[in-house]
PDB file of C-alpha atoms in Angstrom:
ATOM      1  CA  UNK A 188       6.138  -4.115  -8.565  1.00 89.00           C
ATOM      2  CA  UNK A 189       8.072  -0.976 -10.628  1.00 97.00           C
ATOM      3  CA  UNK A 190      11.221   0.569 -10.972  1.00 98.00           C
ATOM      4  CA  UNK A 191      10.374   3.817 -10.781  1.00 98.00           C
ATOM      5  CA  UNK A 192      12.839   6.552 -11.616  1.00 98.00           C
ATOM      6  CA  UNK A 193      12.446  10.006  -9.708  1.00 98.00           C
ATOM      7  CA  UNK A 194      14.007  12.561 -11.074  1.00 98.00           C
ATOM      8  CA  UNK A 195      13.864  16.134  -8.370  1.00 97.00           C
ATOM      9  CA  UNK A 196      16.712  18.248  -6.806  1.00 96.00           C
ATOM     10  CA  UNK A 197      15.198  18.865  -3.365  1.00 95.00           C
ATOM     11  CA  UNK A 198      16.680  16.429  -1.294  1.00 94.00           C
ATOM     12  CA  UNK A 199      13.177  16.144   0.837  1.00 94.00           C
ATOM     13  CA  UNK A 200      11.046  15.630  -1.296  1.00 94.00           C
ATOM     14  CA  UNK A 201      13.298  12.782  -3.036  1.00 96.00           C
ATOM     15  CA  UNK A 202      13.272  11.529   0.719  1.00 96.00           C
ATOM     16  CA  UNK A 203       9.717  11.521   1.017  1.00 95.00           C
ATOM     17  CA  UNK A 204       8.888  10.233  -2.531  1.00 97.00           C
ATOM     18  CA  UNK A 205      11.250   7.519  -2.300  1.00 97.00           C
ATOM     19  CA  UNK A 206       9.655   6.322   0.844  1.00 97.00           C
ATOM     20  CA  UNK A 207       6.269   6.149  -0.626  1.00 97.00           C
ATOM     21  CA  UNK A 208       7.258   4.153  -3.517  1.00 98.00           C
ATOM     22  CA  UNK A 209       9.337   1.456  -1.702  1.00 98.00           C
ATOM     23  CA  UNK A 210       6.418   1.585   1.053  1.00 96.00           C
ATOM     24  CA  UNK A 211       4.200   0.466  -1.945  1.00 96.00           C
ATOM     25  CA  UNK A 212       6.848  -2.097  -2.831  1.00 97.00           C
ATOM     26  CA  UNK A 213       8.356  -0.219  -5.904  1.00 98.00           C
ATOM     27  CA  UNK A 214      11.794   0.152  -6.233  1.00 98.00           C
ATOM     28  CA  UNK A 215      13.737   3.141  -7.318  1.00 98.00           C
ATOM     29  CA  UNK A 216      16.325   5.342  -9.037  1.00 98.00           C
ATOM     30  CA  UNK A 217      17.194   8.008  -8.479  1.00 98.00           C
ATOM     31  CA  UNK A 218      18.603  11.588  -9.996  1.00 98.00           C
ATOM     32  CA  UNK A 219      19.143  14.947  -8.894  1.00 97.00           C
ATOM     33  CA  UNK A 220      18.756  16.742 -11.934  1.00 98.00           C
ATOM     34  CA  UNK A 221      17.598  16.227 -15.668  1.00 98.00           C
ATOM     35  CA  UNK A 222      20.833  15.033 -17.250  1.00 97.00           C
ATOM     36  CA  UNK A 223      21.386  12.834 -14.748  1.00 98.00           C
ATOM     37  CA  UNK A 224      17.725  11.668 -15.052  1.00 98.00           C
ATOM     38  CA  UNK A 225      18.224  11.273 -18.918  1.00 98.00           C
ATOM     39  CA  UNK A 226      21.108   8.721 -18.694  1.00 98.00           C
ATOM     40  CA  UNK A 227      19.402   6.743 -15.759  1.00 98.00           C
ATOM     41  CA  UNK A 228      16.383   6.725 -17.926  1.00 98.00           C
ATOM     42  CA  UNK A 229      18.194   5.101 -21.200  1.00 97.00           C
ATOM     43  CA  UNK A 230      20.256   2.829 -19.118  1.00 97.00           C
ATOM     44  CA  UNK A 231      18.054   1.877 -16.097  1.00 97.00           C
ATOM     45  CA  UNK A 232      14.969   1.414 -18.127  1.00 96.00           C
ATOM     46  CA  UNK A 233      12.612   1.921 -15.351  1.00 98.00           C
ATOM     47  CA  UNK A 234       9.113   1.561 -15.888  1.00 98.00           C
ATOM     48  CA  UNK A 235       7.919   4.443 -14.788  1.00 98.00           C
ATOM     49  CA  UNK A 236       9.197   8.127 -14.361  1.00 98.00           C
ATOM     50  CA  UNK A 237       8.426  10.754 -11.610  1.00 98.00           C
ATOM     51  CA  UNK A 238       9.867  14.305 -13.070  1.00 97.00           C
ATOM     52  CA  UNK A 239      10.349  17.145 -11.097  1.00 96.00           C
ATOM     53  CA  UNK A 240       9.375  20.358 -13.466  1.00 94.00           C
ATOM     54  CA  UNK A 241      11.833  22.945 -11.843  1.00 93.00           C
ATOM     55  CA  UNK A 242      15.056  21.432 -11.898  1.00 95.00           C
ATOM     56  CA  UNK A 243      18.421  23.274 -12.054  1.00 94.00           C
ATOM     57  CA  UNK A 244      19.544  23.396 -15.269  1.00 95.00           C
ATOM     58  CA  UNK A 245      18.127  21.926 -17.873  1.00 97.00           C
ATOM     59  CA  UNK A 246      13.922  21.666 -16.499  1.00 96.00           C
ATOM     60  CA  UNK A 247      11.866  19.116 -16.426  1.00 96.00           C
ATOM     61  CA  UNK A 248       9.525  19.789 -19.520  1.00 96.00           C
ATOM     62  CA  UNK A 249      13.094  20.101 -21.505  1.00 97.00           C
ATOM     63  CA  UNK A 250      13.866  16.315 -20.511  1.00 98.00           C
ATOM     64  CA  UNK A 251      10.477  14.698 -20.979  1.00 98.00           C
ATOM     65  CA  UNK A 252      10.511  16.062 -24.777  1.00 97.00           C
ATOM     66  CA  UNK A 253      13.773  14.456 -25.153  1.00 98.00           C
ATOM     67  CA  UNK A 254      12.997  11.325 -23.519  1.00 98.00           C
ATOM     68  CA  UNK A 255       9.378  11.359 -25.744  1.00 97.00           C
ATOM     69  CA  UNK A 256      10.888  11.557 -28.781  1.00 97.00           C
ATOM     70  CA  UNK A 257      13.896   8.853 -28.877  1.00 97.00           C
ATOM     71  CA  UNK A 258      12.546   5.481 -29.515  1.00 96.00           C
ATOM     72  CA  UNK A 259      14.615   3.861 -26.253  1.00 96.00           C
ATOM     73  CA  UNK A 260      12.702   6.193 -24.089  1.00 97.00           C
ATOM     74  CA  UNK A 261       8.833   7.452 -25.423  1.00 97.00           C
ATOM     75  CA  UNK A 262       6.721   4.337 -24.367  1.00 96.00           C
ATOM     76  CA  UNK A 263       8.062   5.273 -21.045  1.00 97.00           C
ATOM     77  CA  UNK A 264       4.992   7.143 -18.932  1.00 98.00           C
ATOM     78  CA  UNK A 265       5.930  10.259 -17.215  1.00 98.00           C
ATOM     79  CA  UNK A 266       4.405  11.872 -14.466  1.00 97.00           C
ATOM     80  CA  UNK A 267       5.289  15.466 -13.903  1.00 95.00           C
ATOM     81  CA  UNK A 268       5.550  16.971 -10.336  1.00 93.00           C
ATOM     82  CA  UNK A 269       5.337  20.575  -9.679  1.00 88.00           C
ATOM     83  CA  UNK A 270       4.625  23.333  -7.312  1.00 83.00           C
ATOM     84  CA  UNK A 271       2.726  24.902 -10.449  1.00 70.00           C
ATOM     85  CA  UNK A 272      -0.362  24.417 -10.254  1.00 67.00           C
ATOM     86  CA  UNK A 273      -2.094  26.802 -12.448  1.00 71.00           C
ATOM     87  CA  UNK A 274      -4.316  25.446 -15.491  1.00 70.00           C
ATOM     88  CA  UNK A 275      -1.742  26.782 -18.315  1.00 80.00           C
ATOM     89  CA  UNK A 276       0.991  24.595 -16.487  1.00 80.00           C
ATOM     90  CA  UNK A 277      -1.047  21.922 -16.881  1.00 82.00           C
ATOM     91  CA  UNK A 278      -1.129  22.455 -20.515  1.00 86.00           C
ATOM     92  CA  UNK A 279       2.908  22.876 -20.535  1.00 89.00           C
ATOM     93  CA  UNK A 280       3.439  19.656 -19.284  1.00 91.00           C
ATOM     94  CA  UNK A 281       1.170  17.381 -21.729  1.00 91.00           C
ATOM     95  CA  UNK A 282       2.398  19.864 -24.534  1.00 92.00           C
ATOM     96  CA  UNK A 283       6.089  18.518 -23.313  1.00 94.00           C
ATOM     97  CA  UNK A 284       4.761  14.891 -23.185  1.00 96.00           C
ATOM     98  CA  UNK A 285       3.792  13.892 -19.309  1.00 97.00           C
ATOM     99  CA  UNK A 286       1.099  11.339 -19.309  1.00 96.00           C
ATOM    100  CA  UNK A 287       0.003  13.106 -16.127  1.00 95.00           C
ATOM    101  CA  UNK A 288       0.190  15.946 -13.669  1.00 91.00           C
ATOM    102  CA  UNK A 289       0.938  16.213  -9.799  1.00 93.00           C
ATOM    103  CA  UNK A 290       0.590  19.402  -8.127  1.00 89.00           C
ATOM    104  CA  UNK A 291       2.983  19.520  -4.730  1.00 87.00           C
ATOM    105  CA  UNK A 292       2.740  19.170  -1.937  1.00 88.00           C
ATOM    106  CA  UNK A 293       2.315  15.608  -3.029  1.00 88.00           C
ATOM    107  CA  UNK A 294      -0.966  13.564  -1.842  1.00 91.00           C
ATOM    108  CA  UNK A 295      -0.146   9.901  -1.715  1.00 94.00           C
ATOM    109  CA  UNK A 296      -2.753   8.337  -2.616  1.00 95.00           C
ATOM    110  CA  UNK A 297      -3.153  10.726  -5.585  1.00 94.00           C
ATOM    111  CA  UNK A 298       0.275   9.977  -6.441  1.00 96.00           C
ATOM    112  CA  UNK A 299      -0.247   5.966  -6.160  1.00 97.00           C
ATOM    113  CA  UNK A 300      -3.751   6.219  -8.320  1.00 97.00           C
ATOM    114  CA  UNK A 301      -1.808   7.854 -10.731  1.00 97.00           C
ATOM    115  CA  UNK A 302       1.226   5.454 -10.583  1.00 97.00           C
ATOM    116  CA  UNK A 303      -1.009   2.367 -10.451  1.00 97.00           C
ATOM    117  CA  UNK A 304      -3.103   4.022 -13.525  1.00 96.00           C
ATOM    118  CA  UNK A 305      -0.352   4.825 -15.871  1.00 97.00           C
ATOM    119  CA  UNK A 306       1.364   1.209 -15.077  1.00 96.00           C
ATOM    120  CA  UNK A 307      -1.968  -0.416 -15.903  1.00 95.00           C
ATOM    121  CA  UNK A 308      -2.092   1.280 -19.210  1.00 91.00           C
ATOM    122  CA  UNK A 309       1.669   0.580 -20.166  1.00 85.00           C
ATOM    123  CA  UNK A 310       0.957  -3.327 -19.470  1.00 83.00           C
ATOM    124  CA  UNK A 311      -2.392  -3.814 -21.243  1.00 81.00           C
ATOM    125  CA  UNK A 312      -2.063  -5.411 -24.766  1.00 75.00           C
ATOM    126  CA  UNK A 313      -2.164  -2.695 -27.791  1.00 63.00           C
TER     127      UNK A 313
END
């Protein structure tokens, strides 16, 4: 399947996330906040990213704009998580470059369709 690289501070929901990824046979990495999840993302090259918006530090909107605009990192989809769930937020995050939106709590099977779309677009020929 993917590598999937999930980038959120709250060690729970990292828990829980990683456990429905590798229960859908993905594997993962995995960082605590958005530095971190920067350097895993250049040198891990995972195929997929899961980034939390409210992370200490630098957020996660912050990180997917940097990771959209160098050339190692853009074609990699990015699916932002949040607790926000408001229609502006929504905006926020495809403004910052997130090829989709989950609202927490987290539905699986949302989260898989969304997975399983955005892999399925990355793999079919230009």
């Amino acid at each position: 399947m993917a590598l999937i690289l999930i980038v959120e501070d709250n060690a729970a929901n990292m828990k829980l996330v990683c456990l429905l990824l590798h229960h859908a046979g993905h594997t993962t990495l995995s960082a605590l906040d958005a530095e971190s999840g920067l350097t895993l993302a250049r040198t891990g090259k995972p195929d997929l990213i899961l980034m939390d918006v409210q992370l200490p530090g630098m957020d996660g909107l912050t990180a997917t704009a940097l990771l959209k605009q160098a050339p190692a990192t853009a074609a990699i989809p990015v699916i932002a998580l949040t607790a926000m769930a408001m229609k502006n937020d929504r905006q926020k995050t495809e403004a910052a470059g997130c090829d989709a939106y989950i609202a927490k709590p987290l539905h699986y099977l949302a989260l898989y369709a969304a997975i399983d779309a955005l892999l399925a677009r990355k793999a079919a020929p230009s």
